[in-house]
Coordinates of C-alpha atoms and ligand atoms in Angstrom, one line a residue:
M22 CA 180.8 35.8 61.0
T23 CA 179.0 34.4 57.9
E24 CA 177.0 36.5 55.7
K25 CA 174.0 34.9 57.0
E26 CA 175.3 35.8 60.7
T27 CA 175.9 39.3 59.6
Q28 CA 172.0 39.3 58.2
A29 CA 170.6 37.8 61.4
K30 CA 172.4 40.4 63.7
A31 CA 171.5 43.5 61.5
G32 CA 167.8 42.8 61.8
K33 CA 165.3 44.6 59.2
L34 CA 164.9 48.0 59.0
S35 CA 161.7 49.9 57.3
A36 CA 160.4 53.5 56.4
V37 CA 159.6 56.0 59.0
K38 CA 155.7 55.7 59.6
G39 CA 153.6 57.9 57.3
M40 CA 156.7 58.0 54.8
N41 CA 156.4 55.9 51.9
D42 CA 158.3 54.4 49.4
I43 CA 157.3 54.7 45.5
L44 CA 158.3 52.1 43.9
P45 CA 157.7 50.5 39.9
P46 CA 155.5 50.2 38.3
D47 CA 153.8 53.4 40.1
S48 CA 156.6 55.3 40.0
A49 CA 155.6 55.1 36.4
H50 CA 152.6 57.1 37.1
W51 CA 154.6 59.9 38.9
E52 CA 156.7 60.3 36.0
W53 CA 153.8 60.9 33.7
L54 CA 152.1 63.2 36.0
E55 CA 155.5 65.5 36.4
D56 CA 155.6 65.3 32.6
K57 CA 152.3 66.7 32.0
V58 CA 153.2 69.3 34.6
R59 CA 156.1 70.5 33.1
V60 CA 154.5 70.5 29.5
L61 CA 152.0 72.8 31.1
M62 CA 153.9 75.0 33.2
G63 CA 155.9 75.9 30.4
R64 CA 152.9 77.3 28.1
Y65 CA 151.6 79.1 31.0
A66 CA 155.4 80.4 31.2
Y67 CA 155.8 79.4 34.5
R68 CA 159.3 78.8 35.7
N69 CA 160.7 76.2 38.0
I70 CA 161.9 77.2 41.5
R71 CA 163.6 75.0 44.1
T72 CA 164.3 75.9 47.3
P73 CA 165.7 73.9 50.3
I74 CA 164.0 71.1 51.8
V75 CA 165.1 72.1 55.4
E76 CA 164.6 76.2 56.4
P77 CA 165.2 78.3 59.5
T78 CA 161.9 77.2 62.0
A79 CA 161.3 81.1 62.4
L80 CA 160.5 80.9 58.5
F81 CA 157.2 78.8 59.0
V82 CA 156.6 80.2 62.6
R83 CA 156.1 83.6 61.2
G84 CA 155.1 82.6 57.0
T85 CA 152.9 80.3 58.1
G86 CA 151.5 81.3 61.5
E87 CA 152.1 80.8 64.9
T88 CA 148.2 79.8 65.6
T89 CA 147.7 77.5 62.4
D90 CA 147.8 73.4 63.2
I91 CA 150.9 73.3 61.1
V92 CA 153.3 75.3 63.5
E93 CA 151.2 74.1 66.6
K94 CA 152.1 70.5 65.9
E95 CA 152.8 69.3 63.0
M96 CA 156.2 70.5 62.0
Y97 CA 159.1 68.6 62.3
S98 CA 161.8 70.7 63.9
F99 CA 165.3 70.2 65.4
E100 CA 168.3 71.4 66.5
D101 CA 171.4 71.4 64.5
K102 CA 173.9 69.4 66.2
L103 CA 176.7 71.3 64.7
N104 CA 176.0 74.9 65.3
G105 CA 172.7 74.9 67.4
E106 CA 170.4 76.6 64.4
E107 CA 166.7 75.6 64.8
L108 CA 165.9 74.2 61.5
T109 CA 162.5 72.1 60.1
L110 CA 161.8 69.9 57.1
R111 CA 159.2 72.3 55.1
P112 CA 155.7 71.4 55.9
E113 CA 154.7 73.8 52.7
N114 CA 156.8 75.5 50.3
T115 CA 155.0 78.8 49.8
P116 CA 157.0 80.8 52.8
G117 CA 160.9 79.0 51.2
V118 CA 159.4 80.6 47.8
V119 CA 159.3 83.9 49.1
R120 CA 162.0 84.0 51.6
A121 CA 164.2 83.0 48.0
A122 CA 162.3 85.7 46.2
I123 CA 163.3 88.5 48.6
E124 CA 166.8 86.8 49.4
H125 CA 167.7 87.2 45.5
N126 CA 165.4 90.0 44.9
L127 CA 163.5 88.2 42.4
T128 CA 160.9 91.0 41.5
Y129 CA 163.4 93.8 41.0
D130 CA 162.3 93.8 37.3
G131 CA 158.7 92.6 37.9
G132 CA 156.5 89.9 38.3
K133 CA 158.0 85.9 38.4
R134 CA 155.7 83.2 37.8
L135 CA 157.0 80.3 39.5
Y136 CA 156.1 76.7 39.9
Y137 CA 157.6 73.4 42.2
M138 CA 157.2 70.1 42.7
G139 CA 158.6 68.1 45.9
P140 CA 158.2 66.6 49.5
M141 CA 156.6 68.5 52.1
F142 CA 156.6 66.8 55.9
R143 CA 153.9 67.0 58.4
H144 CA 153.8 65.0 61.6
E145 CA 150.0 64.2 61.1
R146 CA 148.0 60.8 61.9
P147 CA 148.7 58.8 58.7
Q148 CA 145.5 57.7 57.0
R149 CA 144.4 57.3 53.2
G150 CA 145.7 60.6 51.8
R151 CA 147.3 62.2 54.8
Y152 CA 151.2 61.0 55.0
R153 CA 153.7 62.4 57.1
Q154 CA 156.1 62.8 53.8
F155 CA 153.9 63.9 51.1
Y156 CA 154.5 65.5 47.5
Q157 CA 153.2 69.1 46.6
L158 CA 153.1 70.4 43.4
G159 CA 152.6 74.4 43.7
A160 CA 152.6 77.5 41.7
E161 CA 153.2 81.0 42.8
A162 CA 153.1 84.7 40.9
L163 CA 154.9 87.2 42.6
G164 CA 154.5 90.9 42.1
F165 CA 150.9 90.8 40.7
A166 CA 148.5 92.6 42.2
G167 CA 145.5 91.7 39.7
P168 CA 142.5 89.4 39.6
E169 CA 143.5 88.2 36.4
V170 CA 146.4 86.7 37.4
D171 CA 144.4 84.8 40.4
A172 CA 141.9 83.6 37.7
E173 CA 145.2 82.7 35.8
L174 CA 146.5 80.4 38.6
M175 CA 143.0 78.7 38.7
L176 CA 142.7 78.3 35.2
L177 CA 145.8 76.2 35.4
V178 CA 144.7 73.7 38.1
H179 CA 141.6 73.6 36.1
E180 CA 144.2 72.5 32.8
L181 CA 146.4 70.3 34.7
F182 CA 143.2 68.1 36.1
E183 CA 142.0 68.2 32.4
A184 CA 145.3 66.6 31.0
F185 CA 145.4 64.1 33.8
G186 CA 141.8 63.2 32.7
L187 CA 140.2 64.1 36.1
R188 CA 136.3 63.9 36.0
N189 CA 134.0 65.7 39.1
V190 CA 136.3 68.1 40.3
R191 CA 134.6 71.4 41.8
V192 CA 136.0 74.4 42.4
E193 CA 135.1 76.6 45.5
L194 CA 135.9 80.0 46.3
N195 CA 135.7 83.0 48.5
S196 CA 137.5 86.5 49.1
L197 CA 138.8 87.3 52.4
G198 CA 139.2 90.9 51.7
V199 CA 141.8 93.3 52.8
A200 CA 142.8 93.6 56.5
S201 CA 140.4 96.6 57.8
E202 CA 137.5 94.5 56.2
R203 CA 138.8 90.8 58.1
Q204 CA 139.4 93.4 61.2
A205 CA 135.6 94.6 61.1
H206 CA 134.6 90.8 60.7
R207 CA 136.9 89.8 63.0
S208 CA 135.2 91.9 65.9
A209 CA 131.8 90.8 64.6
L210 CA 132.7 87.0 64.8
I211 CA 134.2 87.5 68.4
A212 CA 130.8 89.0 69.4
Y213 CA 128.6 86.1 68.0
F214 CA 131.3 83.3 69.3
E215 CA 131.3 85.0 72.7
Q216 CA 127.6 84.6 73.0
H217 CA 128.0 81.2 72.0
R218 CA 130.5 80.4 74.3
E219 CA 129.1 77.0 75.6
L220 CA 128.9 75.5 72.1
L221 CA 132.5 75.9 71.6
D222 CA 135.4 73.5 72.0
A223 CA 138.6 73.8 73.5
D224 CA 140.2 74.5 70.2
A225 CA 137.9 76.8 69.4
Q226 CA 137.9 78.6 72.9
R227 CA 141.9 79.2 72.5
R228 CA 141.5 80.7 69.1
L229 CA 138.7 82.8 70.2
H230 CA 140.7 85.8 70.2
L231 CA 143.9 84.6 68.9
N232 CA 142.6 84.0 65.5
P233 CA 138.6 83.5 65.1
L234 CA 138.6 83.2 61.5
R235 CA 140.6 80.0 62.1
I236 CA 137.2 78.8 64.1
L237 CA 135.6 78.8 61.0
D238 CA 138.1 75.9 59.7
T239 CA 136.9 73.4 62.1
K240 CA 136.5 70.1 61.4
N241 CA 134.4 69.3 64.7
P242 CA 131.1 68.5 63.6
A243 CA 129.5 69.6 66.3
M244 CA 130.1 72.7 65.9
Q245 CA 129.1 73.0 62.5
A246 CA 125.7 74.5 63.0
L247 CA 127.3 77.0 65.1
V248 CA 129.6 78.2 62.4
Q249 CA 127.1 77.9 59.5
A250 CA 125.0 80.6 61.1
A251 CA 128.1 83.1 62.0
P252 CA 128.9 86.5 60.2
Q253 CA 130.1 86.2 56.9
L254 CA 133.2 87.8 55.9
L255 CA 131.6 88.5 52.2
D256 CA 129.0 91.0 54.2
Y257 CA 132.0 93.1 55.3
L258 CA 134.0 93.7 52.0
G259 CA 134.2 97.2 50.4
E260 CA 133.9 98.5 47.0
A261 CA 137.5 97.7 45.7
S262 CA 137.4 94.3 47.2
L263 CA 134.5 93.0 45.6
Q264 CA 135.3 94.4 42.2
H265 CA 138.2 92.3 42.5
F266 CA 136.2 89.0 43.5
D267 CA 134.1 89.9 40.7
T268 CA 136.6 90.0 37.9
V269 CA 138.1 86.3 39.2
K270 CA 134.5 84.5 38.9
T271 CA 133.7 86.5 35.5
L272 CA 137.2 85.6 33.9
L273 CA 136.7 81.9 35.1
S274 CA 133.2 81.9 33.8
A275 CA 134.6 83.3 30.3
C276 CA 137.0 80.7 30.2
G277 CA 134.7 77.9 31.0
V278 CA 135.3 77.4 34.5
K279 CA 132.7 76.3 37.0
W280 CA 133.0 77.4 40.3
R281 CA 130.8 78.2 43.3
V282 CA 130.9 80.6 46.0
N283 CA 131.8 79.2 49.4
P284 CA 131.4 81.8 52.2
R285 CA 133.2 79.5 54.8
L286 CA 136.3 78.9 53.2
V287 CA 138.7 80.8 55.2
R288 CA 142.1 78.1 54.2
G289 CA 144.0 77.7 57.3
L290 CA 146.9 80.1 57.1
D291 CA 147.1 83.5 58.2
Y292 CA 148.7 85.5 55.6
Y293 CA 145.9 85.5 52.8
S294 CA 143.9 88.5 51.4
H295 CA 141.6 88.5 48.4
T296 CA 140.9 85.3 46.7
V297 CA 140.7 82.2 48.1
F298 CA 140.2 78.9 46.6
E299 CA 140.1 74.9 46.6
F300 CA 139.4 72.0 43.9
I301 CA 137.6 69.5 45.9
T302 CA 136.4 65.8 44.9
D303 CA 133.8 63.9 46.9
E304 CA 135.6 60.8 45.7
L305 CA 138.6 60.3 48.2
G306 CA 136.4 60.4 51.5
A307 CA 137.6 62.6 53.8
Q308 CA 140.7 63.9 52.5
G309 CA 138.8 65.4 49.1
T310 CA 140.9 68.4 49.0
L311 CA 143.2 68.0 46.0
C312 CA 144.3 71.5 45.6
G313 CA 144.1 74.8 48.1
G314 CA 145.4 78.3 47.2
G315 CA 144.9 82.1 47.6
R316 CA 146.1 85.6 47.3
Y317 CA 148.5 86.6 50.2
D318 CA 149.7 90.1 49.7
G319 CA 150.6 90.1 53.3
L320 CA 153.2 87.4 53.4
F321 CA 156.3 89.4 51.9
A322 CA 156.1 92.0 54.5
V323 CA 155.7 89.5 57.4
L324 CA 158.8 88.0 56.1
G325 CA 160.6 90.9 56.3
G326 CA 160.4 91.8 52.3
K327 CA 159.3 94.8 50.3
P328 CA 155.6 94.8 50.3
T329 CA 154.6 92.5 47.3
P330 CA 151.6 91.3 45.9
A331 CA 151.4 87.6 45.4
V332 CA 149.2 84.7 44.8
G333 CA 149.6 81.1 44.5
W334 CA 148.3 77.4 45.3
G335 CA 149.4 74.1 46.6
M336 CA 148.2 70.5 45.3
G337 CA 148.4 67.1 47.0
L338 CA 149.8 64.8 44.3
E339 CA 149.2 61.6 46.5
R340 CA 145.4 62.5 46.2
V341 CA 145.7 63.5 42.8
L342 CA 147.0 60.5 41.7
E343 CA 145.1 58.3 43.6
L344 CA 142.1 59.9 42.0
I345 CA 143.5 59.6 38.7
R346 CA 144.1 55.5 39.3
Q347 CA 140.5 55.3 40.7
Q348 CA 139.0 56.9 37.9
G349 CA 140.8 54.6 35.6
Q350 CA 143.3 57.4 33.8
A351 CA 146.4 55.8 34.9
P352 CA 148.8 55.0 31.9
A353 CA 149.4 51.4 31.2
T354 CA 152.5 50.0 32.9
L355 CA 155.7 51.2 30.9
A356 CA 157.0 48.1 28.6
P357 CA 160.1 48.0 26.5
D358 CA 159.8 47.9 22.9
A359 CA 162.1 45.0 22.7
Y360 CA 163.3 42.0 25.0
A361 CA 167.1 40.5 24.1
V362 CA 167.2 37.0 24.5
L363 CA 170.9 35.7 24.7
P364 CA 171.6 32.0 24.6
D365 CA 175.4 32.1 25.0
A366 CA 177.9 34.2 26.7
A367 CA 180.0 34.6 23.5
A368 CA 177.0 36.5 22.0
L369 CA 177.1 39.1 24.6
P370 CA 180.2 41.7 22.4
R371 CA 177.8 41.7 19.4
A372 CA 174.7 41.4 20.9
M373 CA 175.5 44.5 23.4
Q374 CA 176.5 46.1 20.3
A375 CA 173.4 45.9 18.5
V376 CA 171.5 46.6 21.6
Q377 CA 173.1 50.0 21.9
A378 CA 172.6 50.7 18.3
L379 CA 169.0 50.5 18.9
R380 CA 168.7 52.4 21.7
S381 CA 170.7 54.8 20.1
A382 CA 167.8 54.9 17.5
G383 CA 165.5 55.1 20.1
I384 CA 164.0 51.6 20.7
S385 CA 163.9 50.6 24.3
V386 CA 165.5 47.6 25.1
Q387 CA 165.8 45.4 28.3
M388 CA 168.8 42.7 28.0
H389 CA 168.2 39.5 29.7
A390 CA 170.8 39.4 32.6
A391 CA 171.7 35.6 34.0
L392 CA 174.8 34.3 32.2
T393 CA 176.0 34.0 35.7
P394 CA 176.0 31.3 37.4
G395 CA 175.3 30.3 33.9
P396 CA 172.9 31.1 30.8
D397 CA 169.4 30.3 32.0
S398 CA 167.5 28.2 28.9
M399 CA 166.1 29.7 26.0
K400 CA 162.7 28.7 28.0
T401 CA 163.1 30.9 30.9
Q402 CA 164.4 33.5 28.6
F403 CA 161.2 33.6 26.7
K404 CA 159.2 33.4 30.1
K405 CA 161.2 36.7 31.3
A406 CA 160.7 38.2 27.7
D407 CA 156.9 37.8 27.7
A408 CA 156.5 38.6 31.3
S409 CA 158.5 42.2 30.6
G410 CA 155.4 43.4 28.2
A411 CA 157.9 43.7 25.7
A412 CA 156.4 43.5 21.7
Y413 CA 159.3 41.7 20.6
A414 CA 162.1 39.4 21.5
L415 CA 165.6 40.0 19.7
I416 CA 167.0 36.5 19.7
F417 CA 171.1 36.6 19.5
G418 CA 171.5 33.0 18.7
G419 CA 175.2 31.4 17.7
D420 CA 173.2 30.7 13.9
E421 CA 172.0 34.2 13.6
L422 CA 175.5 35.7 14.6
A423 CA 177.4 33.4 12.3
D424 CA 175.2 35.3 10.1
N425 CA 175.7 38.7 11.0
A426 CA 172.1 38.8 12.1
V427 CA 169.2 38.7 14.5
T428 CA 165.9 36.9 15.1
V429 CA 162.9 39.6 15.7
K430 CA 160.0 37.6 17.3
A431 CA 156.5 39.2 17.5
L432 CA 155.6 38.5 20.9
R433 CA 152.1 40.2 21.1
A434 CA 150.6 39.9 17.7
D435 CA 151.3 38.4 14.4
G436 CA 151.0 34.9 15.6
G437 CA 154.7 35.0 17.0
A438 CA 155.9 36.0 13.7
Q439 CA 159.8 35.9 13.2
R440 CA 162.3 37.7 11.0
R441 CA 166.0 37.6 10.4
E442 CA 167.3 41.2 10.6
S443 CA 171.3 41.9 9.5
L444 CA 173.1 43.8 12.1
D445 CA 174.7 45.8 9.7
N446 CA 171.9 48.0 8.9
I447 CA 170.0 48.5 12.1
A448 CA 169.2 52.3 12.0
V449 CA 166.8 50.7 8.8
W450 CA 164.6 48.5 10.7
A451 CA 164.9 49.7 14.0
S452 CA 162.0 52.0 13.7
T453 CA 159.8 48.6 12.8
L454 CA 160.4 47.9 16.4
Q455 CA 158.9 51.0 18.0
S456 CA 155.7 50.0 19.9
Q457 CA 152.3 51.8 20.2
T458 CA 153.5 55.1 21.6
Ligands
ATP521 P1 143.7 69.5 55.0 O1 142.6 70.3 55.5 O2 143.4 68.2 54.0 O3 144.6 69.1 56.1 P2 145.7 71.7 54.2 O4 144.6 72.7 54.3 O5 146.3 71.1 55.6 O6 144.7 70.9 53.8 P3 147.6 73.2 52.3 O7 148.3 73.3 53.3 O8 146.8 73.6 51.8 O9 146.6 71.7 52.8 O10 148.3 71.8 51.2 C1 147.8 71.8 50.0 C2 147.4 70.6 49.7 O11 148.1 69.5 50.3 C3 146.1 69.9 50.1 O12 144.8 70.5 49.7 C4 146.2 68.4 50.1 O13 145.6 68.1 48.9 C5 148.0 68.3 50.2 N1 148.1 67.9 51.7 C6 148.1 68.8 52.7 N2 148.6 67.9 54.1 C7 148.5 66.7 53.1 C8 149.3 65.4 53.8 N3 149.4 65.3 55.2 N4 149.1 64.1 53.3 C9 149.0 64.2 52.0 N5 148.5 65.6 51.1 C10 148.4 66.8 51.8
MG522 MG1 146.3 70.0 57.4

């Protein structure tokens, strides 16, 4: 078969629906963001944790909660063909982090502050800000019971958004108290919804006795009025829970974070207690929640570990990046400092040596690569040099090499000024090619 016939027979393949390729130049925005994340995590002394993307399905059924959207309808689950194990692509990473902490006894000598960045998988209807593979940045503080750590984690989000240059992101918070308080509220809630049974949609009817708190989380517009008037968990909190909540609010205010209590904020997951929070924007349409989190003191025990207080958050990076771009905060496209123009194959050995020396000196150099099938014309090479965005062209012509030199031509400024530099002392003049950054 000829190559053409092979191609025709093979047909084209495309990515799975709702799963996106991240290509240059967009990928540069991701790297820019990831760099900022690493710097800030270091300043807060949060350490990186990397857990597997595939986990036992039971981890999420127990850790995320049987009555959540995620477990009910969004998980990519499959059976391992070789040994029949039930496995799932992680839809979120908190259960994985807690599983790892239990498995490796991470908190044996005190609390641990951890963060992760990576892909999550949920079988949702793809739309703006909602994908089937998406990236989350998350931070988890394990083994800390105090409200100051809740506040610290929210400050971390606040500072990340500041480092990204984001504006108009609001902070909403609420307290879910402890189990006995939620129990009392739950009874009141069930009684209230039972009085208004005819107003409940099918989902709510089903959840009424399974997990009525989740009804408050409904996105059904027809149920908003009902939900607005429902009994508030805040009214069921005891002294200690109120104290915890007050301390979080006081610390946030002391550090300049504006917040607002949203008594309807309950989060979709079952293991939360005390503080829950969201960072929200109105500038991304319906998918405006950038980051959600809270305290989950109950999760370690649910996963078979020693009861351990913990708190954390997860941030959707696609949404954050979309807002960064929309607000004009994305960095300019990456351009190399210099572009190497090579009129002749004979110049290659010396030219490549020189280019390597420049790279060692910290200069980024893109080399023209079209000697095969034949060297491109100078005109073509200069066009490419210009399109690369480089500040300088390096011309390794025959004349120059006979002189053991290279011509350095300014492409952006100085009206195209050019000069000759010797290849003997590259280290001396390399820094003159360094662009803006
Ligand atoms: P939503 O109410 O938008 O469905 P969620 O409660 O399911 O969010 P979490 O499980 O708390 O979200 O995940 C934390 C963050 O991850 C969200 O605030 C959001 O920014 C992001 N996120 C969640 N699901 C998706 C998705 N399918 N695609 C892109 N980002 C997502
Ligand atoms: Mg969701």
